[in-house]
Short mmCIF file of C-alpha atoms and ligand atoms in Angstrom, two decimals:
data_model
loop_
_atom_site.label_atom_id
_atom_site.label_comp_id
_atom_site.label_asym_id
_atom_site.label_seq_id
_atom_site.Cartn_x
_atom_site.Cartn_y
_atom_site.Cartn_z
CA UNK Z 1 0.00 0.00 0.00
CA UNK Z 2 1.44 3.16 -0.79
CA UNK Z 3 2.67 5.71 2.26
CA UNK Z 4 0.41 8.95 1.80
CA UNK Z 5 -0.05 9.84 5.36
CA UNK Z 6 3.03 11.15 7.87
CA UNK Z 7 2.67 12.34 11.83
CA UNK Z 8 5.10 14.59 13.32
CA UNK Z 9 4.51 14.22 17.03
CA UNK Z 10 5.33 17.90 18.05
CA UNK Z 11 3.62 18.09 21.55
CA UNK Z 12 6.50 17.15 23.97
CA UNK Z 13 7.63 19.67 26.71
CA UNK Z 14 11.07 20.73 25.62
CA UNK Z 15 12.17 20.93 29.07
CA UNK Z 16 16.36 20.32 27.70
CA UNK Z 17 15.12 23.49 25.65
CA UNK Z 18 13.75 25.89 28.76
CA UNK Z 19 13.38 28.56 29.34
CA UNK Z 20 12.86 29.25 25.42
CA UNK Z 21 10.77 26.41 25.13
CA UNK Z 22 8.08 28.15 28.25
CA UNK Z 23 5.94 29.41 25.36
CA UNK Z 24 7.28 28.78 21.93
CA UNK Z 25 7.16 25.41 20.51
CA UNK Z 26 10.82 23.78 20.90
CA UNK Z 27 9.44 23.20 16.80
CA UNK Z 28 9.11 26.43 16.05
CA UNK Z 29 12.64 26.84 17.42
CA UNK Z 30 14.48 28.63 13.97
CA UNK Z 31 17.69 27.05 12.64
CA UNK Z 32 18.70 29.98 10.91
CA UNK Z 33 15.56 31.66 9.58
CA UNK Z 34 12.83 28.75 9.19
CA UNK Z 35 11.44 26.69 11.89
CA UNK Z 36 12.59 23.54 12.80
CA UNK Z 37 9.10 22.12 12.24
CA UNK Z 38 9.10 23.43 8.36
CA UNK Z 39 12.31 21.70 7.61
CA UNK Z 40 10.84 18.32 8.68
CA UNK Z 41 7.46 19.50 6.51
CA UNK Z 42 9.23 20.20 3.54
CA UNK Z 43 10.54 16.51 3.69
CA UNK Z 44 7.96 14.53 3.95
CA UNK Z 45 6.41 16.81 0.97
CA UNK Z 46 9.27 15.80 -0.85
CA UNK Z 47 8.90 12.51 -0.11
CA UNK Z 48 5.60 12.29 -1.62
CA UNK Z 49 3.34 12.61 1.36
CA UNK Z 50 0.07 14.17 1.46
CA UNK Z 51 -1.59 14.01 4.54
CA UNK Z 52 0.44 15.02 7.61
CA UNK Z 53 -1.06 14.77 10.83
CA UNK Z 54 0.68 17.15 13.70
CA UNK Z 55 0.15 16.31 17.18
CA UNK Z 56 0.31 19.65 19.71
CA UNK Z 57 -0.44 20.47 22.89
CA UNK Z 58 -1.65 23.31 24.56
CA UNK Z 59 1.41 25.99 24.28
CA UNK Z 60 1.93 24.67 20.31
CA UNK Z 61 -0.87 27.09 18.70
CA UNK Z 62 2.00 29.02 16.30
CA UNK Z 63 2.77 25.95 14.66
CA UNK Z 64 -0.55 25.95 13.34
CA UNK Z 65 -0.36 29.71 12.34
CA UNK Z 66 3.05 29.01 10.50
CA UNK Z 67 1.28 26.84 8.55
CA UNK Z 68 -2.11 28.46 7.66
CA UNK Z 69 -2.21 31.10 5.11
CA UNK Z 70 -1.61 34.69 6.32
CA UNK Z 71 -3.52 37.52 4.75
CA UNK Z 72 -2.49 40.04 6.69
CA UNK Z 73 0.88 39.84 6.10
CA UNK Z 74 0.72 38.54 2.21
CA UNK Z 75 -1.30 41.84 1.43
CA UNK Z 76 1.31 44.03 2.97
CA UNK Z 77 4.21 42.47 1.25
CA UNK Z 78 2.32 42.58 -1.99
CA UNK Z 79 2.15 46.16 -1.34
CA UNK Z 80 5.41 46.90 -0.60
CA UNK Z 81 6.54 45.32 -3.62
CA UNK Z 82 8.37 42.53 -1.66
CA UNK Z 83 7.68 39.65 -3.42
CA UNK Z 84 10.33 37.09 -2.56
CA UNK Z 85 9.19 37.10 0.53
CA UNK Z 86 5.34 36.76 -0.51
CA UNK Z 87 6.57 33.40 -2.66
CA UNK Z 88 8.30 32.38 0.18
CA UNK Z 89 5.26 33.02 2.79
CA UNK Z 90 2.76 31.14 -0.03
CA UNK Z 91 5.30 28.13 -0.45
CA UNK Z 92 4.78 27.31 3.28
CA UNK Z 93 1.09 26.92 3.68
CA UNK Z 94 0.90 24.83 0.16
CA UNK Z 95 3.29 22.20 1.26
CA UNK Z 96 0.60 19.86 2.48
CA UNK Z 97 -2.32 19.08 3.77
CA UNK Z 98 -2.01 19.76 7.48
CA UNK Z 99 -4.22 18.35 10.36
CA UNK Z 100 -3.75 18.58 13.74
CA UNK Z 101 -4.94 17.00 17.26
CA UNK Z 102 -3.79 17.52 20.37
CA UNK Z 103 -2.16 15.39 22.90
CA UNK Z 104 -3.88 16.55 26.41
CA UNK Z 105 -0.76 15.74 28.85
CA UNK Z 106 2.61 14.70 27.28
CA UNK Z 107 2.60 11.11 28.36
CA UNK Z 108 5.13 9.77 25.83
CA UNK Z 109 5.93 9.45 22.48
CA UNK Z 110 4.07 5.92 21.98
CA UNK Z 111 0.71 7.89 23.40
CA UNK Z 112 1.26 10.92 21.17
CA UNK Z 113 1.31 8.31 18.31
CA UNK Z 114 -1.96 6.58 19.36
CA UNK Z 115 -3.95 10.01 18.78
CA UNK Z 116 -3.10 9.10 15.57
CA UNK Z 117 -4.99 6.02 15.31
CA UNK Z 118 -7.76 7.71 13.30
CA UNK Z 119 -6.13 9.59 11.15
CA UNK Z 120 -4.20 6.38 9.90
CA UNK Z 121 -7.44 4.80 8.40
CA UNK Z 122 -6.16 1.52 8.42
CA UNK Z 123 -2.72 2.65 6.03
CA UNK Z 124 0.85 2.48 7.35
CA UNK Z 125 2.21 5.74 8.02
CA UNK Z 126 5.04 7.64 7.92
CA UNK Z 127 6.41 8.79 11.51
CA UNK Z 128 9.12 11.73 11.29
CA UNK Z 129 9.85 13.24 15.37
CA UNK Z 130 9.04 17.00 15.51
CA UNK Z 131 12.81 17.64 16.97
CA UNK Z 132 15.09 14.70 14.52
CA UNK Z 133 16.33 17.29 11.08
CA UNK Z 134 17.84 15.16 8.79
CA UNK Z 135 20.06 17.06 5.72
CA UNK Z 136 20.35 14.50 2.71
CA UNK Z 137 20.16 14.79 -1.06
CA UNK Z 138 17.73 12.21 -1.11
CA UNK Z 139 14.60 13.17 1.62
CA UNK Z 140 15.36 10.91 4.22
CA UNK Z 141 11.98 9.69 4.51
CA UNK Z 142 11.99 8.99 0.53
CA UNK Z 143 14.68 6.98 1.37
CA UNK Z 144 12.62 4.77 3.75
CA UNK Z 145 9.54 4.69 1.53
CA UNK Z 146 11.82 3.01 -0.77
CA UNK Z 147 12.54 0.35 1.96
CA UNK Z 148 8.85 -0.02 2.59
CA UNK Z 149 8.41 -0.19 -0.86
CA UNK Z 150 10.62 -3.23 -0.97
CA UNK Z 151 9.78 -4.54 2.05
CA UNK Z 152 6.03 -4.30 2.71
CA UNK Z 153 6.01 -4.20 6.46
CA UNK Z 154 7.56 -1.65 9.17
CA UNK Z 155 10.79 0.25 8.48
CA UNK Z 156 12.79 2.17 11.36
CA UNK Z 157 15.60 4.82 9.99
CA UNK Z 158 18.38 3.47 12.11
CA UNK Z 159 22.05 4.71 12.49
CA UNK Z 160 24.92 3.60 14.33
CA UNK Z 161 26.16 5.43 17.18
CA UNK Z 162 29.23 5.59 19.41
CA UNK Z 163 29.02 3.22 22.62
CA UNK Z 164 28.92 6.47 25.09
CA UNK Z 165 25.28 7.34 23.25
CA UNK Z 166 23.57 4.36 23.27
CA UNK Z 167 22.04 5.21 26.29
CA UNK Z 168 19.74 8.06 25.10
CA UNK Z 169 18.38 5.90 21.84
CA UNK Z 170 15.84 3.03 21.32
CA UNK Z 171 18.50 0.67 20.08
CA UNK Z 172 17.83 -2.55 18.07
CA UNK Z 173 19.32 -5.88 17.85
CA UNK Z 174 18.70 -7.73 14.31
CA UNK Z 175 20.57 -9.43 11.41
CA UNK Z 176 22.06 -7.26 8.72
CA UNK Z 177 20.33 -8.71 6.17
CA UNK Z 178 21.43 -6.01 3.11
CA UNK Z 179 23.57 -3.60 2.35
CA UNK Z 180 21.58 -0.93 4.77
CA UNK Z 181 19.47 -2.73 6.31
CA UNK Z 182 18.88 -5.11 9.15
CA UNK Z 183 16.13 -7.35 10.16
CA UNK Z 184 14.87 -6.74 13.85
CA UNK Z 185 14.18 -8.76 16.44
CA UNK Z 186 13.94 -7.10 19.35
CA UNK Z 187 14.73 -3.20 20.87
CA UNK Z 188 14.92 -1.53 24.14
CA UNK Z 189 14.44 2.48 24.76
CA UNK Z 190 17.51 4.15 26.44
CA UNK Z 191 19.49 0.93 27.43
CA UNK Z 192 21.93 1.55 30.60
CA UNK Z 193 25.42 2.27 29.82
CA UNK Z 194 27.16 -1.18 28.60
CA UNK Z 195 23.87 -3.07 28.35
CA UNK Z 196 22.92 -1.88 24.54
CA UNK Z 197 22.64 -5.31 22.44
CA UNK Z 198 23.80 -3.14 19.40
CA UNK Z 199 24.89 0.15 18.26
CA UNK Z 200 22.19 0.51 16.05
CA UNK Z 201 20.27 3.37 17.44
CA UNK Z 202 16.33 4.27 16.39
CA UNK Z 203 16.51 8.06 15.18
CA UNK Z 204 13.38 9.76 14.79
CA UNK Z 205 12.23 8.32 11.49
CA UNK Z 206 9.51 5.62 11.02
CA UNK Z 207 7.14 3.60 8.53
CA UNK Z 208 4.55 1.84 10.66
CA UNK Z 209 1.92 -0.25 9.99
CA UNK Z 210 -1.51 0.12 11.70
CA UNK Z 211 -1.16 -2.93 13.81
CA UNK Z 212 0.89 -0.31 16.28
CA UNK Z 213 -2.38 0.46 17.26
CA UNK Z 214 -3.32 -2.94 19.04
CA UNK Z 215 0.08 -2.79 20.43
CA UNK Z 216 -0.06 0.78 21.97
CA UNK Z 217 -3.72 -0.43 23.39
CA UNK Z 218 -1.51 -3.28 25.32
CA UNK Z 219 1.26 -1.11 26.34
CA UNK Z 220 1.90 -0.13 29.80
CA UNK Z 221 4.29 2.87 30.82
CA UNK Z 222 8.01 2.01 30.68
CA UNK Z 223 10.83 4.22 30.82
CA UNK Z 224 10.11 7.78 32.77
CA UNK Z 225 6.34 6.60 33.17
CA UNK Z 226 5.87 7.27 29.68
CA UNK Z 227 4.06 5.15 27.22
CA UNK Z 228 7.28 4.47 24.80
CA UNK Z 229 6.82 4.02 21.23
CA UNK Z 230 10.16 1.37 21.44
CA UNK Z 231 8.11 -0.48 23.68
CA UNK Z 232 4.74 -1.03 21.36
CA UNK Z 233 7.65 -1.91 18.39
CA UNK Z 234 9.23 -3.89 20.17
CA UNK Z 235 5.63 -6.08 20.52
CA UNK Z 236 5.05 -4.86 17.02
CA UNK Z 237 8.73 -7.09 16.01
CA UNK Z 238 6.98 -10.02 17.79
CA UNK Z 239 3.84 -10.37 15.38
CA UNK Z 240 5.06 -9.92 12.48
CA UNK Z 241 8.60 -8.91 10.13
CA UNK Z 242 10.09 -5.43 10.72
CA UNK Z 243 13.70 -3.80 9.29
CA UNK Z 244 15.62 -1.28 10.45
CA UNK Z 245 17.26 1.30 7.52
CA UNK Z 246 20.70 2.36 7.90
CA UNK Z 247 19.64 5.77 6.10
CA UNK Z 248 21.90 8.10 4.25
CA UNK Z 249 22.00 11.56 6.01
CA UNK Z 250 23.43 14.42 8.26
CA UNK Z 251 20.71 13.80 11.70
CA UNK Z 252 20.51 16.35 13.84
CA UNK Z 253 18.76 16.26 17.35
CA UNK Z 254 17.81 19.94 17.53
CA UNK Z 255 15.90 19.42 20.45
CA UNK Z 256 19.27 19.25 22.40
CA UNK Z 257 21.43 22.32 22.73
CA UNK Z 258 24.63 21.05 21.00
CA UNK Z 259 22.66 19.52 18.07
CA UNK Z 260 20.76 22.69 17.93
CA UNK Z 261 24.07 24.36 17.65
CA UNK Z 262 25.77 22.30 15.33
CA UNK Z 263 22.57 22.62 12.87
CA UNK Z 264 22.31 26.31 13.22
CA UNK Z 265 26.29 26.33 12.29
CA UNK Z 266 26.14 23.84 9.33
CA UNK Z 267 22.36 25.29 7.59
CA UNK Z 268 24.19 28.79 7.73
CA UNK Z 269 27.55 27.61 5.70
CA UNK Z 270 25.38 25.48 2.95
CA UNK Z 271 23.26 29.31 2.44
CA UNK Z 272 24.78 30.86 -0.80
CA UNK Z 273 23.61 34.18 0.94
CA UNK Z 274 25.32 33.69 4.11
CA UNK Z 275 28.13 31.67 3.87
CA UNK Z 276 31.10 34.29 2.84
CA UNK Z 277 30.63 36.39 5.26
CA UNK Z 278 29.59 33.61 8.40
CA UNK Z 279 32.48 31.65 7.67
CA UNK Z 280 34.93 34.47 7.60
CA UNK Z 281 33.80 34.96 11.16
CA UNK Z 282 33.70 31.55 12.26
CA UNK Z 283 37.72 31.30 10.82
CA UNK Z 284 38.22 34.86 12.76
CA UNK Z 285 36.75 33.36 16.18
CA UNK Z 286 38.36 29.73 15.79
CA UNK Z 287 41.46 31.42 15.88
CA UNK Z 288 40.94 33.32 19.18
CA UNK Z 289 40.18 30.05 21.17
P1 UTP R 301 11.50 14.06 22.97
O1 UTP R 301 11.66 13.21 24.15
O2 UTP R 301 12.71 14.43 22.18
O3 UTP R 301 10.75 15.43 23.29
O4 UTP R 301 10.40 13.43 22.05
P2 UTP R 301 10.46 16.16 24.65
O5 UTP R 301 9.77 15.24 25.60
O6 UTP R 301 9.77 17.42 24.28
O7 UTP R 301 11.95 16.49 25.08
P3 UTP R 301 12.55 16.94 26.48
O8 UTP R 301 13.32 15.74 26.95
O9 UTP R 301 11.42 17.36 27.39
O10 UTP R 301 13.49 18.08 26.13
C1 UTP R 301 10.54 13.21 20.65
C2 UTP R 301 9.37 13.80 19.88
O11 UTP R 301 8.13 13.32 20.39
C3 UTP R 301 7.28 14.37 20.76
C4 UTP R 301 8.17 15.59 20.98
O12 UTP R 301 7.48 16.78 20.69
C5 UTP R 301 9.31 15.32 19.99
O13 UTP R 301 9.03 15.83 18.71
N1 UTP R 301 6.50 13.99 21.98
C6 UTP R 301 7.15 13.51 23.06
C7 UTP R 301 5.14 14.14 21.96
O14 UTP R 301 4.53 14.58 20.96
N2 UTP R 301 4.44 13.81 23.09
C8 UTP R 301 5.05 13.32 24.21
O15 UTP R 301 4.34 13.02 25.20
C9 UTP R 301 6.44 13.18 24.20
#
């Protein structure tokens, strides 16, 4: 069946993100000029999805004004003759079709993703975490359609990290049974230090197929008293085949202050309008430390 849906869970708390994150979305968080959120729109547009499904929370309400169309402000650039900016404004709220629900109390990822059980209609769905930005020349997601495509059943966007981090990832163990990709057999969210069964760590992109559903129903609150979306895979794995794909792609976790860093350093040197002059002054400041 062909992936046309995608939810972006976007209604955690942010809390490694506070104070900022008190009341602006940690996804409306800008790397460089556009939202964090809008990055991770644009690729699952680009990866062929139509219907994407954003789950907020109370606190979350500009991410559905970034996303709606803006009369206000079209008519006054039109005005002022700035029409670069108009294009740019119009681009954003014809990516997709948006829908939203909200998530009354952040009680994990794995219940954030079960308010999506209607909007899935029976399909597998794309899954793409409102805080994961992933800078590839092929969409990351298209990447794991492909895998689906191939496949037929679930496909986690996997990548290997070093032994210190394995503790802050859902981390498979599986057979490599390709060139990128790995059959699963079982997972486990956040493993303590030394007791990961791999290095092969689950980073924020997903195809699922609706069976999560029944799974989430049976799932009771693991790790931090959340319900943990590891946890329903993990069941999930048991019923029936599921890969892991070793995707190809720069992954940043901008919902943590270094990877927020690093992807507000990196988006600024790939910007033909910014780059001469930003990394003159990163070589300038380098020097001094
Ligand atoms: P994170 O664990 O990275 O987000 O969840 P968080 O809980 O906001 O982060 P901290 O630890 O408090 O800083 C991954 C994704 O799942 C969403 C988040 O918005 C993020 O995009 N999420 C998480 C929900 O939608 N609901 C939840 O209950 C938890």
């Amino acid at each position: 069946m062909k992936i046309r849906k995608a939810v972006i869970p976007a209604a955690g708390l942010g809390t490694r993100f506070l104070p900022a994150t008190k009341a602006i979305p940690k996804e409306m968080v800008p790397i460089v000029d556009q939202p964090t959120l809008q990055y991770i729109v644009e690729e699952a547009a680009a990866s062929g999805i139509e219907d994407i499904l954003i789950i907020t929370g109370r606190t979350k309400r500009a991410i559905e004004d970034h996303f709606d169309k803006s009369y206000e402000l079209e008519t006054e650039l039109e005005k002022s003759g700035k029409l670069d900016y108009l294009s740019t404004l119009q681009k954003i709220s014809n990516l997709a079709n948006i829908h939203y629900v909200r998530q009354k109390e952040a009680k994990g990822l794995g219940h954030a993703i079960y308010c999506a059980k209607f909007f899935s209609e029976n399909e597998p769905f794309a899954v793409l975490l409102g805080d994961d930005v992933v800078d590839s020349e092929t969409p990351c997601l298209a990447q794991m359609i492909d895998q689906y495509n191939n496949c037929g059943t679930s496909v986690l966007g996997v990548q290997t990290v070093p032994d210190s981090e394995t503790s802050k990832y859902g981390i498979i163990s599986g057979d490599k049974v390709g060139d990128r990709l790995y059959r699963v057999h079982d997972m486990v969210e956040k493993p303590a230090p030394g007791t990961a069964p791999s290095n092969v760590a689950v980073l924020g992109r997903y195809i699922i197929t609706p069976d999560i559903f029944r799974c989430l129903e049976e799932t009771t609150p693991g790790a931090g008293g959340e319900i943990q979306l590891t946890d329903a895979l993990k069941m999930l794995a048991q019923k029936e085949d599921m890969y892991a794909y070793d995707f190809i792609g720069r992954r940043y976790d901008v919902g943590s202050k270094q990877g927020y860093l690093e992807a507000t350093v990196e988006f600024a040197l790939k910007r033909p309008d910014l780059n001469q002059e930003f990394s003159n002054y990163l070589k300038r400041i380098v020097k001094t430390l």
